Tab-separated table of C-alpha atoms in Angstrom:
chain	number	residue	atom	x	y	z
A	680	MET	CA	145.574	119.889	22.251
A	681	PRO	CA	142.235	122.426	23.051
A	682	GLN	CA	142.903	126.485	22.844
A	683	ALA	CA	142.432	128.994	24.874
A	684	ASP	CA	139.109	129.748	22.127
A	685	ASP	CA	138.124	126.383	22.611
A	686	PRO	CA	134.796	125.500	24.744
A	687	SER	CA	136.409	122.558	27.061
A	688	TYR	CA	138.663	126.027	28.791
A	689	PRO	CA	136.688	127.769	30.934
A	690	ARG	CA	139.018	131.084	30.221
A	691	GLN	CA	141.163	132.491	28.048
A	692	ARG	CA	144.877	131.585	28.481
A	693	CYS	CA	146.918	134.126	29.489
A	694	VAL	CA	151.263	133.537	29.189
A	695	VAL	CA	154.017	136.540	29.473
A	696	VAL	CA	156.823	136.528	27.176
A	697	THR	CA	159.216	138.803	28.297
A	698	GLY	CA	161.701	140.456	25.594
A	699	ALA	CA	158.647	140.234	22.637
A	700	SER	CA	159.811	143.605	20.879
A	701	SER	CA	161.872	142.007	19.033
A	702	GLY	CA	163.511	138.210	17.841
A	703	ILE	CA	162.086	135.114	19.324
A	704	GLY	CA	160.114	136.660	21.599
A	705	LYS	CA	158.016	138.584	19.063
A	706	ALA	CA	157.919	135.644	17.482
A	707	THR	CA	156.392	133.618	20.147
A	708	ALA	CA	154.549	136.187	21.282
A	709	MET	CA	153.077	135.832	17.378
A	710	ALA	CA	152.768	132.566	17.597
A	711	PHE	CA	149.981	132.511	21.049
A	712	ALA	CA	148.536	135.490	19.847
A	713	ARG	CA	147.501	132.925	16.264
A	714	MET	CA	146.118	130.689	19.291
A	715	GLY	CA	143.895	133.054	20.634
A	716	TRP	CA	145.460	133.646	23.926
A	717	HIS	CA	145.955	136.331	25.898
A	718	VAL	CA	149.590	137.751	24.755
A	719	ILE	CA	151.242	140.425	27.604
A	720	GLY	CA	154.659	141.134	26.445
A	721	THR	CA	157.552	143.024	27.742
A	722	GLY	CA	160.416	145.492	25.649
A	723	ARG	CA	162.962	147.479	26.720
A	724	ASP	CA	162.685	150.066	24.271
A	725	GLY	CA	159.413	151.999	23.537
A	726	LYS	CA	159.644	152.456	20.273
A	727	ARG	CA	160.028	148.319	19.164
A	728	CYS	CA	157.289	147.274	21.911
A	729	GLU	CA	155.101	150.151	19.439
A	730	GLU	CA	156.571	148.094	16.384
A	731	ALA	CA	155.770	144.912	17.895
A	732	GLU	CA	152.630	145.710	19.092
A	733	ALA	CA	150.851	146.242	16.091
A	734	ASP	CA	153.060	143.321	14.311
A	735	ILE	CA	151.625	140.889	16.277
A	736	ARG	CA	147.969	142.458	16.859
A	737	ALA	CA	148.090	141.453	13.103
A	738	ALA	CA	148.944	138.526	13.470
A	739	GLY	CA	146.316	137.959	15.934
A	740	THR	CA	143.168	136.181	15.909
A	741	ALA	CA	139.213	138.063	16.510
A	742	THR	CA	139.717	136.575	20.519
A	743	ALA	CA	143.227	137.252	21.426
A	744	ARG	CA	144.330	140.074	23.258
A	745	LEU	CA	148.345	141.667	23.887
A	746	ASP	CA	149.144	144.035	26.330
A	747	MET	CA	152.265	145.271	25.735
A	748	MET	CA	154.310	147.065	28.430
A	749	ARG	CA	158.209	148.964	28.515
A	750	GLY	CA	160.877	148.253	31.242
A	751	ASP	CA	164.106	147.327	32.252
A	752	LEU	CA	164.578	144.117	33.496
A	753	SER	CA	167.995	144.845	34.270
A	754	GLU	CA	166.859	147.006	37.044
A	755	MET	CA	165.356	144.677	40.030
A	756	HIS	CA	162.992	147.478	41.036
A	757	GLU	CA	162.263	147.803	36.873
A	758	VAL	CA	160.738	144.033	37.248
A	759	ARG	CA	158.386	144.413	40.109
A	760	ARG	CA	157.148	147.531	38.321
A	761	VAL	CA	156.014	145.422	35.710
A	762	ALA	CA	154.993	142.472	38.173
A	763	ARG	CA	152.736	144.351	40.082
A	764	GLU	CA	151.202	145.778	36.260
A	765	ILE	CA	151.078	142.844	34.978
A	766	GLY	CA	148.987	141.602	38.906
A	767	ALA	CA	146.245	144.447	37.846
A	768	LEU	CA	145.895	143.519	33.721
A	769	THR	CA	145.420	139.051	34.830
A	770	ASP	CA	144.343	137.185	37.706
A	771	LYS	CA	146.148	133.711	36.196
A	772	VAL	CA	149.148	133.440	34.474
A	773	ASP	CA	149.300	129.800	32.614
A	774	VAL	CA	152.390	130.203	30.997
A	775	LEU	CA	155.756	132.636	31.391
A	776	VAL	CA	158.965	132.142	28.883
A	777	ASN	CA	161.810	134.119	30.452
A	778	ASN	CA	163.326	135.025	27.519
A	779	ALA	CA	164.857	138.549	27.708
A	780	GLY	CA	168.517	138.475	28.254
A	781	GLY	CA	171.748	138.901	25.791
A	782	VAL	CA	175.492	139.555	25.927
A	783	ARG	CA	177.381	142.474	26.561
A	784	ASP	CA	180.769	143.392	25.638
A	785	ALA	CA	182.022	144.767	28.751
A	786	PHE	CA	181.022	145.146	32.384
A	787	TYR	CA	177.967	147.481	33.049
A	788	GLY	CA	176.966	148.463	36.250
A	789	THR	CA	172.914	148.718	37.280
A	790	SER	CA	171.833	152.020	39.221
A	791	GLU	CA	171.201	148.825	41.802
A	792	GLY	CA	174.962	147.780	42.208
A	793	LEU	CA	174.209	145.184	39.933
A	794	GLU	CA	176.747	143.259	37.222
A	795	ALA	CA	173.994	144.084	33.950
A	796	THR	CA	174.230	140.511	32.828
A	797	PHE	CA	173.894	138.538	35.600
A	798	ALA	CA	171.046	140.769	36.423
A	799	ALA	CA	169.091	140.642	33.190
A	800	ASN	CA	170.094	137.254	32.359
A	801	HIS	CA	169.647	135.359	35.765
A	802	LEU	CA	168.109	137.309	38.124
A	803	ALA	CA	165.432	139.229	36.370
A	804	PRO	CA	164.313	135.888	35.577
A	805	PHE	CA	164.166	135.090	38.559
A	806	LEU	CA	162.067	137.856	40.656
A	807	LEU	CA	159.343	137.930	37.877
A	808	THR	CA	159.014	134.498	38.537
A	809	ARG	CA	158.637	135.061	42.151
A	810	GLU	CA	155.969	138.095	41.879
A	811	LEU	CA	153.945	136.424	39.625
A	812	LEU	CA	154.172	133.118	41.513
A	813	PRO	CA	150.382	133.619	42.982
A	814	LEU	CA	149.363	134.463	39.442
A	815	LEU	CA	150.376	130.368	38.311
A	816	GLU	CA	149.624	129.264	40.909
A	817	ARG	CA	145.676	130.401	40.854
A	818	ALA	CA	146.092	128.740	36.809
A	819	ALA	CA	147.355	125.853	38.448
A	820	GLY	CA	143.911	125.254	40.572
A	821	ASP	CA	141.269	125.461	37.170
A	822	THR	CA	144.080	124.706	34.327
A	823	PRO	CA	144.210	120.587	33.265
A	824	PRO	CA	147.305	119.236	35.701
A	825	GLY	CA	150.569	119.760	34.185
A	826	LEU	CA	149.876	122.726	31.461
A	827	VAL	CA	150.565	125.752	33.816
A	828	ARG	CA	154.487	126.302	32.668
A	829	VAL	CA	158.085	127.844	33.424
A	830	ILE	CA	160.491	128.276	30.411
A	831	ALA	CA	163.482	129.367	30.549
A	832	VAL	CA	165.076	130.192	27.524
A	833	SER	CA	169.449	129.662	28.242
A	834	SER	CA	171.916	128.787	25.638
A	835	SER	CA	173.837	125.740	25.476
A	836	GLY	CA	177.041	128.056	26.587
A	837	HIS	CA	176.416	127.549	30.225
A	838	ARG	CA	178.708	123.620	28.860
A	839	ALA	CA	181.086	127.205	28.407
A	840	CYS	CA	181.277	127.208	32.523
A	841	ALA	CA	181.901	124.956	34.577
A	842	GLY	CA	180.356	126.221	37.750
A	843	MET	CA	178.990	129.465	39.444
A	844	ARG	CA	181.803	131.607	40.531
A	845	TRP	CA	180.363	131.822	43.931
A	846	TYR	CA	183.586	134.415	45.587
A	847	ASP	CA	182.567	136.684	42.359
A	848	LEU	CA	178.693	135.838	40.460
A	849	MET	CA	178.590	139.592	39.702
A	850	MET	CA	182.115	138.974	37.584
A	851	LYS	CA	183.530	142.142	39.186
A	852	THR	CA	187.402	141.196	38.823
A	853	ALA	CA	188.854	139.588	36.015
A	854	PHE	CA	185.450	140.190	33.699
A	855	GLU	CA	185.009	138.946	30.495
A	856	PRO	CA	181.560	139.395	28.721
A	857	GLY	CA	181.952	135.758	27.121
A	858	ALA	CA	182.562	134.215	30.455
A	859	ALA	CA	179.239	135.923	32.027
A	860	TYR	CA	176.624	134.831	29.422
A	861	CYS	CA	177.914	130.992	29.948
A	862	GLN	CA	177.943	131.603	33.578
A	863	ALA	CA	173.988	133.297	33.919
A	864	LYS	CA	172.506	130.359	31.270
A	865	LEU	CA	174.177	128.015	33.491
A	866	ALA	CA	172.347	129.663	35.782
A	867	ASN	CA	168.906	129.019	33.664
A	868	LEU	CA	169.735	125.751	34.305
A	869	LEU	CA	170.022	125.385	37.646
A	870	PHE	CA	166.894	127.953	38.545
A	871	THR	CA	164.807	125.814	36.508
A	872	ARG	CA	166.371	122.720	38.072
A	873	GLU	CA	165.522	124.088	41.773
A	874	LEU	CA	162.168	125.980	40.710
A	875	HIS	CA	161.150	122.148	39.489
A	876	ARG	CA	161.462	120.758	42.694
A	877	ARG	CA	159.738	123.525	44.853
A	878	LEU	CA	156.586	123.696	42.686
A	879	ILE	CA	156.218	120.172	42.041
A	880	ASP	CA	153.409	119.474	44.015
A	881	LYS	CA	151.739	122.692	43.129
A	882	GLY	CA	151.021	121.916	39.738
A	883	ILE	CA	153.382	123.935	38.132
A	884	VAL	CA	156.060	122.734	35.419
A	885	ALA	CA	160.015	124.053	35.184
A	886	LEU	CA	161.486	123.758	31.645
A	887	ALA	CA	164.685	125.061	30.312
A	888	MET	CA	165.546	125.421	26.294
A	889	HIS	CA	168.563	126.388	23.960
A	890	PRO	CA	167.040	128.356	21.003
A	891	GLY	CA	170.273	127.615	18.802
A	892	ARG	CA	171.804	130.692	16.570
A	893	VAL	CA	169.321	133.090	15.958
A	894	GLY	CA	169.180	135.846	13.769
A	895	SER	CA	168.122	138.323	15.791
A	896	ASN	CA	169.020	141.372	17.493
A	897	PHE	CA	170.538	138.827	20.317
A	898	ALA	CA	174.033	140.015	20.140
A	899	SER	CA	173.924	144.045	19.167
A	900	HIS	CA	175.398	144.656	22.261
A	901	GLY	CA	177.931	141.404	22.041
A	902	ASP	CA	181.368	142.602	22.009
A	903	GLU	CA	183.362	142.385	18.061
A	904	GLY	CA	184.277	138.859	19.042
A	905	MET	CA	180.806	137.849	19.387
A	906	GLN	CA	179.141	139.867	16.598
A	907	ALA	CA	181.868	138.787	14.474
A	908	TYR	CA	180.635	135.142	14.929
A	909	MET	CA	176.835	135.792	15.008
A	910	ALA	CA	177.981	137.197	11.046
A	911	ALA	CA	179.847	134.542	10.071
A	912	ASN	CA	177.600	131.614	10.654
A	913	GLU	CA	174.741	130.781	9.575
A	914	CYS	CA	171.266	131.118	12.224
A	915	ALA	CA	167.844	130.386	12.643
A	916	ALA	CA	164.771	132.294	11.836
A	917	PRO	CA	162.986	133.335	15.663
A	918	GLU	CA	160.107	131.819	14.670
A	919	GLN	CA	162.189	128.349	14.903
A	920	PRO	CA	163.073	128.493	18.418
A	921	ALA	CA	159.624	129.946	19.151
A	922	ARG	CA	157.879	126.577	17.782
A	923	THR	CA	159.926	124.610	20.147
A	924	ILE	CA	158.334	127.572	23.502
A	925	VAL	CA	154.907	127.146	22.189
A	926	TRP	CA	155.631	123.561	22.191
A	927	LEU	CA	157.241	123.141	25.549
A	928	ALA	CA	154.120	125.340	26.707
A	929	THR	CA	151.645	123.804	25.096
A	930	ASP	CA	151.985	119.893	24.868
A	931	PRO	CA	150.880	117.741	27.744
A	932	GLN	CA	152.828	114.942	27.301
A	933	LEU	CA	155.670	116.930	28.850
A	934	GLY	CA	153.828	117.534	31.804
A	935	GLY	CA	155.909	114.584	33.480
A	936	LYS	CA	159.426	116.999	32.626
A	937	GLY	CA	159.821	119.559	35.018
A	938	GLY	CA	163.524	120.593	35.401
A	939	CYS	CA	164.400	119.232	31.996
A	940	TYR	CA	166.423	120.594	28.523
A	941	PHE	CA	165.150	120.689	25.113
A	942	HIS	CA	166.209	122.167	21.586
A	943	ASP	CA	164.679	121.975	18.733
A	944	LEU	CA	161.517	120.203	20.246
A	945	ALA	CA	163.901	117.063	22.016
A	946	GLU	CA	164.635	116.532	25.102
A	947	GLU	CA	168.199	117.325	25.404
A	948	GLN	CA	171.330	115.953	28.277
A	949	PRO	CA	173.021	119.666	29.604
A	950	ALA	CA	176.395	119.331	30.698
A	951	PRO	CA	177.008	118.031	34.299
A	952	GLN	CA	176.878	120.759	36.334
A	953	ALA	CA	173.295	121.975	35.587
A	954	LEU	CA	172.368	119.084	36.681
A	955	ASP	CA	173.629	119.836	40.578
A	956	GLU	CA	170.986	119.462	43.347
A	957	LEU	CA	173.028	121.377	45.589
A	958	GLU	CA	174.745	123.899	43.776
A	959	ALA	CA	170.444	124.271	42.560
A	960	GLU	CA	169.516	125.161	46.161
A	961	LYS	CA	172.651	127.202	46.728
A	962	LEU	CA	171.937	129.536	43.579
A	963	TRP	CA	168.342	130.053	44.552
A	964	ILE	CA	169.430	130.653	48.388
A	965	GLU	CA	171.937	133.735	47.219
A	966	SER	CA	169.788	135.263	44.715
A	967	GLU	CA	166.532	135.696	47.565
A	968	ARG	CA	169.622	137.059	49.261
A	969	ILE	CA	171.257	139.323	46.806
A	970	LEU	CA	167.102	140.976	46.069
A	971	ASP	CA	166.218	141.171	49.330
A	972	ARG	CA	169.548	143.707	50.019
A	973	VAL	CA	168.384	145.542	46.648
A	974	LEU	CA	164.846	145.151	46.528
A	975	GLU	CA	165.298	146.529	50.604
A	976	PRO	CA	163.152	149.838	52.050
A	977	ALA	CA	164.847	152.458	52.229
A	978	THR	CA	165.262	154.440	55.804
């Protein structure tokens, strides 16, 4: 298919990649830079952002553009700030890759009263997508049908969560790091499903993927068991799932696969609980309720 610097496109295409300062996100940002896209990346750590920016710039073509910004996406006011800064850099977003996330070793409360795992892995991509929706819709207005996409980096860990813990989504009681992560990854798939339903008539395609076990700093904040598991098992290079993300972002044949789940350049069937339309809608409504409370103006 034509790329950003191909004359068949009227403009340079733009991708937003969260968690682009290392691992899968950095490899994904580098791949888009090699294709000549405008890449907007986010990262939590300032030093890693600077190092990643240098590497991504070195990998990019002469026509590529890179903007890197720092933000702690477990804080919803930070997510909203990042979205505003993205809006100042571009008026169109062709692809949003919600990649940032991770697992923690214990319960951590954010300054906004949220549990950090649920906030960073689910509420942040939910809010960022909502805030960037006008830019996605604008891109859909002058892009071939089905090529504006929102991609969620989920996990096969969603299979270990039988369903959302509606009575305590933040797991403030009986918190367990692995269970919190698996619930958040199930939330990614339910969000993707409901996003597809809501955007199907707007020319925006929502997709989700499982990256596999990847050699990155994913488990650096996890508990001893998670870190030992990652250390004892073979891990793929970040470039492997990045290839799948780029494929999901650019292959014209996937325009009719909204709401679906993929791994290693192929579609997979997620767990049945990830396909529940009523649960997906309920999660959307509950997420909006939580965000409205967190982001309401101080009185």
